[in-house]
Amino acid sequence: MPTYRDDAVVLRTQKLGEADRILTMLTRQHGKVRAVAKGVRRTSSKFGARLEPFMAVDAQLYIGRNLDIVQQVDQLGAYGAAIAADYDRYLAANAMAEAADRLVSEGDVQPQQFFLLVGALRSLSKGEHGPHSTRDSYLLRALGLGGWPIQLEACAQCGELGPHEFFSAHAGGTVCRACAVAGTPRADPDALAHVAALLAGDWESVDAADPATANRASGLVSAYAQHHLERALRSLGRR
């Protein structure tokens, strides 16, 4: 059977039979791939530990009828253990993996999404920033790559330059008073500035923010992400 090799991040796993797993992976050159890893749940497996969620690998697969088959795996980034050892990191990584799973389809080649996720998981595993900040920054950038860039400098409806005090996930970001429909919530300037810092990767500002501001900004990012992904991210609702 024809084989191929690609860099991949394991997004999630599912048990199959007594010893196998079905893997959902985001790859660099083949988009999202679902594959079977045979025998990886046995203690004698040579590469079972390399195929846990959030691991980055160089995988060789052959093309199957319904699911591809993993033949060989070399480790590129061992992020899973450090992430799983911390509950907040684990929840953040799960939310990022859920988002990647929904943003990239099978066969949809999006190398930028792959590299963005790898970078975020690497940072998360090293504890470079707060887990929620790493997650929120990733979500904003991944949504932007997916075609839903958040608008913070002008009205997302009419384009009038801001700053504006209303925020609408449905509209795509901040909106002016004239475009804000009844019930559109206000967002305080500090929270909006924090969202802008997350999007820009201004980590000095992000890391220095007070927890209350960071939490309000996180609420905006969560609402925005879940609206445009059209489904709730399960891990965002847990603390």
PDB file of C-alpha atoms in Angstrom:
ATOM      1  CA  MET A   1       0.000   0.000   0.000  1.00  0.00           C
ATOM      2  CA  PRO A   2       1.197   3.606  -0.600  1.00  0.00           C
ATOM      3  CA  THR A   3       2.842   5.235   2.390  1.00  0.00           C
ATOM      4  CA  TYR A   4       3.555   8.815   3.385  1.00  0.00           C
ATOM      5  CA  ARG A   5       5.470  10.605   6.099  1.00  0.00           C
ATOM      6  CA  ASP A   6       4.467  13.797   7.870  1.00  0.00           C
ATOM      7  CA  ASP A   7       4.928  15.825  11.041  1.00  0.00           C
ATOM      8  CA  ALA A   8       1.872  15.598  13.268  1.00  0.00           C
ATOM      9  CA  VAL A   9       0.369  16.619  16.590  1.00  0.00           C
ATOM     10  CA  VAL A  10      -1.902  14.118  18.341  1.00  0.00           C
ATOM     11  CA  LEU A  11      -5.175  15.915  19.099  1.00  0.00           C
ATOM     12  CA  ARG A  12      -7.122  13.077  20.679  1.00  0.00           C
ATOM     13  CA  THR A  13      -7.223   9.292  20.963  1.00  0.00           C
ATOM     14  CA  GLN A  14      -9.944   6.665  21.112  1.00  0.00           C
ATOM     15  CA  LYS A  15      -9.657   3.051  22.207  1.00  0.00           C
ATOM     16  CA  LEU A  16     -10.135   0.415  19.516  1.00  0.00           C
ATOM     17  CA  GLY A  17     -10.403  -3.229  20.452  1.00  0.00           C
ATOM     18  CA  GLU A  18      -8.143  -4.559  23.180  1.00  0.00           C
ATOM     19  CA  ALA A  19      -4.818  -3.002  22.195  1.00  0.00           C
ATOM     20  CA  ASP A  20      -5.264  -0.426  19.422  1.00  0.00           C
ATOM     21  CA  ARG A  21      -6.100   3.271  19.306  1.00  0.00           C
ATOM     22  CA  ILE A  22      -7.683   5.548  16.761  1.00  0.00           C
ATOM     23  CA  LEU A  23      -5.723   8.805  16.580  1.00  0.00           C
ATOM     24  CA  THR A  24      -6.910  12.178  15.352  1.00  0.00           C
ATOM     25  CA  MET A  25      -3.859  14.185  14.307  1.00  0.00           C
ATOM     26  CA  LEU A  26      -3.168  17.597  12.850  1.00  0.00           C
ATOM     27  CA  THR A  27      -0.421  17.213  10.270  1.00  0.00           C
ATOM     28  CA  ARG A  28       1.763  19.724   8.513  1.00  0.00           C
ATOM     29  CA  GLN A  29       1.173  18.565   4.923  1.00  0.00           C
ATOM     30  CA  HIS A  30      -2.046  16.505   4.967  1.00  0.00           C
ATOM     31  CA  GLY A  31      -4.427  18.472   7.196  1.00  0.00           C
ATOM     32  CA  LYS A  32      -6.348  16.476   9.780  1.00  0.00           C
ATOM     33  CA  VAL A  33      -5.699  12.749   9.637  1.00  0.00           C
ATOM     34  CA  ARG A  34      -7.429   9.858  11.411  1.00  0.00           C
ATOM     35  CA  ALA A  35      -5.325   6.742  11.759  1.00  0.00           C
ATOM     36  CA  VAL A  36      -5.096   3.476  13.653  1.00  0.00           C
ATOM     37  CA  ALA A  37      -2.067   2.781  15.840  1.00  0.00           C
ATOM     38  CA  LYS A  38      -1.998  -0.989  16.301  1.00  0.00           C
ATOM     39  CA  GLY A  39      -0.913  -2.493  19.602  1.00  0.00           C
ATOM     40  CA  VAL A  40      -0.024   0.822  21.258  1.00  0.00           C
ATOM     41  CA  ARG A  41      -1.963   0.031  24.423  1.00  0.00           C
ATOM     42  CA  ARG A  42       0.216  -2.986  25.132  1.00  0.00           C
ATOM     43  CA  THR A  43       3.057  -2.454  27.612  1.00  0.00           C
ATOM     44  CA  SER A  44       5.451  -3.896  25.036  1.00  0.00           C
ATOM     45  CA  SER A  45       4.586  -1.224  22.438  1.00  0.00           C
ATOM     46  CA  LYS A  46       7.670   0.573  21.137  1.00  0.00           C
ATOM     47  CA  PHE A  47       5.938   3.862  20.436  1.00  0.00           C
ATOM     48  CA  GLY A  48       2.718   3.927  22.473  1.00  0.00           C
ATOM     49  CA  ALA A  49       3.992   6.711  24.756  1.00  0.00           C
ATOM     50  CA  ARG A  50       4.819   8.853  21.721  1.00  0.00           C
ATOM     51  CA  LEU A  51       1.216   8.801  20.554  1.00  0.00           C
ATOM     52  CA  GLU A  52      -0.454  10.344  23.580  1.00  0.00           C
ATOM     53  CA  PRO A  53      -2.437  13.604  23.181  1.00  0.00           C
ATOM     54  CA  PHE A  54      -0.382  16.774  22.633  1.00  0.00           C
ATOM     55  CA  MET A  55       2.729  14.920  21.440  1.00  0.00           C
ATOM     56  CA  ALA A  56       4.471  16.159  18.283  1.00  0.00           C
ATOM     57  CA  VAL A  57       5.801  13.344  16.100  1.00  0.00           C
ATOM     58  CA  ASP A  58       7.294  12.476  12.752  1.00  0.00           C
ATOM     59  CA  ALA A  59       4.978   9.669  11.623  1.00  0.00           C
ATOM     60  CA  GLN A  60       5.066   7.237   8.742  1.00  0.00           C
ATOM     61  CA  LEU A  61       1.641   5.967   7.718  1.00  0.00           C
ATOM     62  CA  TYR A  62       0.185   3.874   4.979  1.00  0.00           C
ATOM     63  CA  ILE A  63      -3.118   4.682   3.382  1.00  0.00           C
ATOM     64  CA  GLY A  64      -5.945   2.409   4.450  1.00  0.00           C
ATOM     65  CA  ARG A  65      -9.447   1.983   3.109  1.00  0.00           C
ATOM     66  CA  ASN A  66     -11.168   3.952   5.881  1.00  0.00           C
ATOM     67  CA  LEU A  67      -8.384   4.873   8.300  1.00  0.00           C
ATOM     68  CA  ASP A  68      -4.672   5.204   7.702  1.00  0.00           C
ATOM     69  CA  ILE A  69      -2.308   2.949   9.641  1.00  0.00           C
ATOM     70  CA  VAL A  70       0.637   4.205  11.708  1.00  0.00           C
ATOM     71  CA  GLN A  71       3.789   2.268  10.804  1.00  0.00           C
ATOM     72  CA  GLN A  72       6.573   4.204  12.493  1.00  0.00           C
ATOM     73  CA  VAL A  73       6.866   7.179  14.850  1.00  0.00           C
ATOM     74  CA  ASP A  74       9.775   9.412  15.849  1.00  0.00           C
ATOM     75  CA  GLN A  75       9.301  11.933  18.627  1.00  0.00           C
ATOM     76  CA  LEU A  76       9.644  15.638  17.809  1.00  0.00           C
ATOM     77  CA  GLY A  77       8.199  17.264  20.919  1.00  0.00           C
ATOM     78  CA  ALA A  78       7.396  15.541  24.210  1.00  0.00           C
ATOM     79  CA  TYR A  79       4.775  17.977  25.477  1.00  0.00           C
ATOM     80  CA  GLY A  80       2.167  15.551  26.764  1.00  0.00           C
ATOM     81  CA  ALA A  81       3.652  14.586  30.141  1.00  0.00           C
ATOM     82  CA  ALA A  82       4.345  18.151  31.321  1.00  0.00           C
ATOM     83  CA  ILE A  83       0.887  19.272  30.215  1.00  0.00           C
ATOM     84  CA  ALA A  84      -0.934  16.316  31.799  1.00  0.00           C
ATOM     85  CA  ALA A  85       0.866  16.907  35.120  1.00  0.00           C
ATOM     86  CA  ASP A  86      -0.868  20.295  35.580  1.00  0.00           C
ATOM     87  CA  TYR A  87      -4.671  20.477  35.500  1.00  0.00           C
ATOM     88  CA  ASP A  88      -4.907  24.033  34.129  1.00  0.00           C
ATOM     89  CA  ARG A  89      -2.388  23.274  31.393  1.00  0.00           C
ATOM     90  CA  TYR A  90      -4.285  20.096  30.561  1.00  0.00           C
ATOM     91  CA  LEU A  91      -7.592  21.961  30.194  1.00  0.00           C
ATOM     92  CA  ALA A  92      -5.941  24.661  28.084  1.00  0.00           C
ATOM     93  CA  ALA A  93      -4.346  22.073  25.793  1.00  0.00           C
ATOM     94  CA  ASN A  94      -7.664  20.253  25.412  1.00  0.00           C
ATOM     95  CA  ALA A  95      -9.405  23.470  24.378  1.00  0.00           C
ATOM     96  CA  MET A  96      -6.683  24.173  21.812  1.00  0.00           C
ATOM     97  CA  ALA A  97      -6.880  20.634  20.454  1.00  0.00           C
ATOM     98  CA  GLU A  98     -10.685  20.875  20.193  1.00  0.00           C
ATOM     99  CA  ALA A  99     -10.377  24.137  18.271  1.00  0.00           C
ATOM    100  CA  ALA A 100      -7.755  22.717  15.896  1.00  0.00           C
ATOM    101  CA  ASP A 101      -9.951  19.674  15.313  1.00  0.00           C
ATOM    102  CA  ARG A 102     -12.813  21.913  14.202  1.00  0.00           C
ATOM    103  CA  LEU A 103     -10.797  24.461  12.256  1.00  0.00           C
ATOM    104  CA  VAL A 104      -8.972  21.972  10.019  1.00  0.00           C
ATOM    105  CA  SER A 105     -10.742  19.313   7.955  1.00  0.00           C
ATOM    106  CA  GLU A 106      -9.381  16.019   6.692  1.00  0.00           C
ATOM    107  CA  GLY A 107      -7.256  16.716   3.644  1.00  0.00           C
ATOM    108  CA  ASP A 108      -7.315  20.469   4.308  1.00  0.00           C
ATOM    109  CA  VAL A 109      -3.628  21.408   4.250  1.00  0.00           C
ATOM    110  CA  GLN A 110      -2.995  24.283   6.669  1.00  0.00           C
ATOM    111  CA  PRO A 111       0.657  24.314   7.744  1.00  0.00           C
ATOM    112  CA  GLN A 112       0.221  27.636   9.578  1.00  0.00           C
ATOM    113  CA  GLN A 113      -2.372  26.052  11.844  1.00  0.00           C
ATOM    114  CA  PHE A 114       0.018  23.166  12.500  1.00  0.00           C
ATOM    115  CA  PHE A 115       2.951  25.403  13.437  1.00  0.00           C
ATOM    116  CA  LEU A 116       0.738  27.652  15.564  1.00  0.00           C
ATOM    117  CA  LEU A 117      -0.507  24.685  17.585  1.00  0.00           C
ATOM    118  CA  VAL A 118       2.971  23.208  18.018  1.00  0.00           C
ATOM    119  CA  GLY A 119       4.291  26.542  19.275  1.00  0.00           C
ATOM    120  CA  ALA A 120       1.411  26.961  21.715  1.00  0.00           C
ATOM    121  CA  LEU A 121       1.785  23.429  23.106  1.00  0.00           C
ATOM    122  CA  ARG A 122       5.531  23.898  23.484  1.00  0.00           C
ATOM    123  CA  SER A 123       5.016  27.143  25.404  1.00  0.00           C
ATOM    124  CA  LEU A 124       2.296  25.561  27.517  1.00  0.00           C
ATOM    125  CA  SER A 125       4.462  22.568  28.433  1.00  0.00           C
ATOM    126  CA  LYS A 126       7.290  24.864  29.528  1.00  0.00           C
ATOM    127  CA  GLY A 127       4.981  27.093  31.577  1.00  0.00           C
ATOM    128  CA  GLU A 128       6.229  30.229  29.830  1.00  0.00           C
ATOM    129  CA  HIS A 129       2.950  32.039  30.503  1.00  0.00           C
ATOM    130  CA  GLY A 130      -0.300  31.400  32.328  1.00  0.00           C
ATOM    131  CA  PRO A 131      -2.229  28.466  30.809  1.00  0.00           C
ATOM    132  CA  HIS A 132      -5.354  30.559  30.172  1.00  0.00           C
ATOM    133  CA  SER A 133      -3.284  33.267  28.472  1.00  0.00           C
ATOM    134  CA  THR A 134      -1.551  30.745  26.211  1.00  0.00           C
ATOM    135  CA  ARG A 135      -4.892  29.196  25.338  1.00  0.00           C
ATOM    136  CA  ASP A 136      -6.619  32.517  24.630  1.00  0.00           C
ATOM    137  CA  SER A 137      -3.767  33.811  22.498  1.00  0.00           C
ATOM    138  CA  TYR A 138      -3.813  30.584  20.497  1.00  0.00           C
ATOM    139  CA  LEU A 139      -7.579  30.715  19.989  1.00  0.00           C
ATOM    140  CA  LEU A 140      -7.503  34.290  18.706  1.00  0.00           C
ATOM    141  CA  ARG A 141      -4.702  33.557  16.239  1.00  0.00           C
ATOM    142  CA  ALA A 142      -6.125  30.223  15.092  1.00  0.00           C
ATOM    143  CA  LEU A 143      -9.513  31.808  14.438  1.00  0.00           C
ATOM    144  CA  GLY A 144      -7.806  34.568  12.482  1.00  0.00           C
ATOM    145  CA  LEU A 145      -6.056  31.981  10.303  1.00  0.00           C
ATOM    146  CA  GLY A 146      -9.385  30.197   9.905  1.00  0.00           C
ATOM    147  CA  GLY A 147     -11.058  33.300   8.488  1.00  0.00           C
ATOM    148  CA  TRP A 148     -12.506  34.899  11.628  1.00  0.00           C
ATOM    149  CA  PRO A 149     -10.096  37.663  12.664  1.00  0.00           C
ATOM    150  CA  ILE A 150     -11.355  39.581  15.669  1.00  0.00           C
ATOM    151  CA  GLN A 151     -11.918  43.316  15.124  1.00  0.00           C
ATOM    152  CA  LEU A 152     -10.796  45.538  18.001  1.00  0.00           C
ATOM    153  CA  GLU A 153      -9.750  48.848  16.424  1.00  0.00           C
ATOM    154  CA  ALA A 154     -12.903  49.682  14.453  1.00  0.00           C
ATOM    155  CA  CYS A 155     -16.566  48.784  14.428  1.00  0.00           C
ATOM    156  CA  ALA A 156     -16.930  45.242  13.110  1.00  0.00           C
ATOM    157  CA  GLN A 157     -20.187  46.249  11.421  1.00  0.00           C
ATOM    158  CA  CYS A 158     -19.654  49.659   9.808  1.00  0.00           C
ATOM    159  CA  GLY A 159     -15.898  50.129  10.077  1.00  0.00           C
ATOM    160  CA  GLU A 160     -15.992  53.338  12.102  1.00  0.00           C
ATOM    161  CA  LEU A 161     -12.684  53.745  13.889  1.00  0.00           C
ATOM    162  CA  GLY A 162     -12.784  53.158  17.621  1.00  0.00           C
ATOM    163  CA  PRO A 163     -12.224  52.619  20.369  1.00  0.00           C
ATOM    164  CA  HIS A 164     -15.739  51.296  20.967  1.00  0.00           C
ATOM    165  CA  GLU A 165     -17.199  50.040  24.221  1.00  0.00           C
ATOM    166  CA  PHE A 166     -19.590  47.373  22.931  1.00  0.00           C
ATOM    167  CA  PHE A 167     -18.532  43.830  22.063  1.00  0.00           C
ATOM    168  CA  SER A 168     -20.427  41.423  19.831  1.00  0.00           C
ATOM    169  CA  ALA A 169     -19.051  37.940  19.137  1.00  0.00           C
ATOM    170  CA  HIS A 170     -21.667  37.566  16.400  1.00  0.00           C
ATOM    171  CA  ALA A 171     -20.568  40.775  14.644  1.00  0.00           C
ATOM    172  CA  GLY A 172     -16.873  39.929  14.916  1.00  0.00           C
ATOM    173  CA  GLY A 173     -15.557  42.157  17.706  1.00  0.00           C
ATOM    174  CA  THR A 174     -16.175  45.661  18.964  1.00  0.00           C
ATOM    175  CA  VAL A 175     -19.097  47.624  17.568  1.00  0.00           C
ATOM    176  CA  CYS A 176     -20.048  51.279  17.752  1.00  0.00           C
ATOM    177  CA  ARG A 177     -23.085  52.556  19.635  1.00  0.00           C
ATOM    178  CA  ALA A 178     -25.095  52.900  16.411  1.00  0.00           C
ATOM    179  CA  CYS A 179     -24.463  49.282  15.405  1.00  0.00           C
ATOM    180  CA  ALA A 180     -24.908  47.777  18.855  1.00  0.00           C
ATOM    181  CA  VAL A 181     -28.271  46.026  18.926  1.00  0.00           C
ATOM    182  CA  ALA A 182     -30.298  45.866  22.121  1.00  0.00           C
ATOM    183  CA  GLY A 183     -28.611  43.670  24.677  1.00  0.00           C
ATOM    184  CA  THR A 184     -25.093  43.975  23.249  1.00  0.00           C
ATOM    185  CA  PRO A 185     -22.785  43.898  26.281  1.00  0.00           C
ATOM    186  CA  ARG A 186     -20.230  46.543  27.122  1.00  0.00           C
ATOM    187  CA  ALA A 187     -16.604  45.513  27.496  1.00  0.00           C
ATOM    188  CA  ASP A 188     -14.326  47.609  29.655  1.00  0.00           C
ATOM    189  CA  PRO A 189     -11.293  49.151  27.937  1.00  0.00           C
ATOM    190  CA  ASP A 190      -8.774  47.239  30.050  1.00  0.00           C
ATOM    191  CA  ALA A 191     -10.256  43.895  29.035  1.00  0.00           C
ATOM    192  CA  LEU A 192     -10.256  44.879  25.364  1.00  0.00           C
ATOM    193  CA  ALA A 193      -6.644  46.054  25.643  1.00  0.00           C
ATOM    194  CA  HIS A 194      -5.766  42.684  27.164  1.00  0.00           C
ATOM    195  CA  VAL A 195      -7.432  40.862  24.257  1.00  0.00           C
ATOM    196  CA  ALA A 196      -5.395  43.020  21.859  1.00  0.00           C
ATOM    197  CA  ALA A 197      -2.195  42.114  23.733  1.00  0.00           C
ATOM    198  CA  LEU A 198      -3.057  38.406  23.533  1.00  0.00           C
ATOM    199  CA  LEU A 199      -3.620  38.704  19.799  1.00  0.00           C
ATOM    200  CA  ALA A 200      -0.376  40.618  19.241  1.00  0.00           C
ATOM    201  CA  GLY A 201       1.712  38.361  21.481  1.00  0.00           C
ATOM    202  CA  ASP A 202       2.605  41.266  23.776  1.00  0.00           C
ATOM    203  CA  TRP A 203       3.521  38.906  26.587  1.00  0.00           C
ATOM    204  CA  GLU A 204       5.008  41.580  28.808  1.00  0.00           C
ATOM    205  CA  SER A 205       1.601  43.256  29.015  1.00  0.00           C
ATOM    206  CA  VAL A 206      -0.280  39.966  29.206  1.00  0.00           C
ATOM    207  CA  ASP A 207       1.802  38.593  32.069  1.00  0.00           C
ATOM    208  CA  ALA A 208       1.555  41.873  34.017  1.00  0.00           C
ATOM    209  CA  ALA A 209      -2.258  42.125  33.833  1.00  0.00           C
ATOM    210  CA  ASP A 210      -4.255  41.815  37.020  1.00  0.00           C
ATOM    211  CA  PRO A 211      -6.301  38.591  37.340  1.00  0.00           C
ATOM    212  CA  ALA A 212      -9.678  40.346  37.188  1.00  0.00           C
ATOM    213  CA  THR A 213      -8.848  42.004  33.860  1.00  0.00           C
ATOM    214  CA  ALA A 214      -7.441  38.748  32.482  1.00  0.00           C
ATOM    215  CA  ASN A 215     -10.608  36.889  33.479  1.00  0.00           C
ATOM    216  CA  ARG A 216     -12.865  39.442  31.791  1.00  0.00           C
ATOM    217  CA  ALA A 217     -10.752  39.283  28.637  1.00  0.00           C
ATOM    218  CA  SER A 218     -10.840  35.498  28.748  1.00  0.00           C
ATOM    219  CA  GLY A 219     -14.620  35.634  28.837  1.00  0.00           C
ATOM    220  CA  LEU A 220     -14.627  37.707  25.642  1.00  0.00           C
ATOM    221  CA  VAL A 221     -12.255  35.294  23.905  1.00  0.00           C
ATOM    222  CA  SER A 222     -14.337  32.313  25.014  1.00  0.00           C
ATOM    223  CA  ALA A 223     -17.568  33.850  23.699  1.00  0.00           C
ATOM    224  CA  TYR A 224     -15.899  34.780  20.419  1.00  0.00           C
ATOM    225  CA  ALA A 225     -14.317  31.367  19.886  1.00  0.00           C
ATOM    226  CA  GLN A 226     -17.389  29.342  20.716  1.00  0.00           C
ATOM    227  CA  HIS A 227     -19.629  31.455  18.511  1.00  0.00           C
ATOM    228  CA  HIS A 228     -17.439  31.096  15.438  1.00  0.00           C
ATOM    229  CA  LEU A 229     -16.630  27.430  16.020  1.00  0.00           C
ATOM    230  CA  GLU A 230     -20.407  26.917  16.257  1.00  0.00           C
ATOM    231  CA  ARG A 231     -20.077  24.532  19.201  1.00  0.00           C
ATOM    232  CA  ALA A 232     -19.076  24.888  22.822  1.00  0.00           C
ATOM    233  CA  LEU A 233     -15.528  23.901  23.620  1.00  0.00           C
ATOM    234  CA  ARG A 234     -16.004  21.452  26.475  1.00  0.00           C
ATOM    235  CA  SER A 235     -12.717  22.324  28.168  1.00  0.00           C
ATOM    236  CA  LEU A 236     -13.544  26.045  28.321  1.00  0.00           C
ATOM    237  CA  GLY A 237     -16.382  25.360  30.721  1.00  0.00           C
ATOM    238  CA  ARG A 238     -14.157  23.670  33.310  1.00  0.00           C
ATOM    239  CA  ARG A 239     -12.019  25.152  36.032  1.00  0.00           C
TER     240      ARG A 239
END
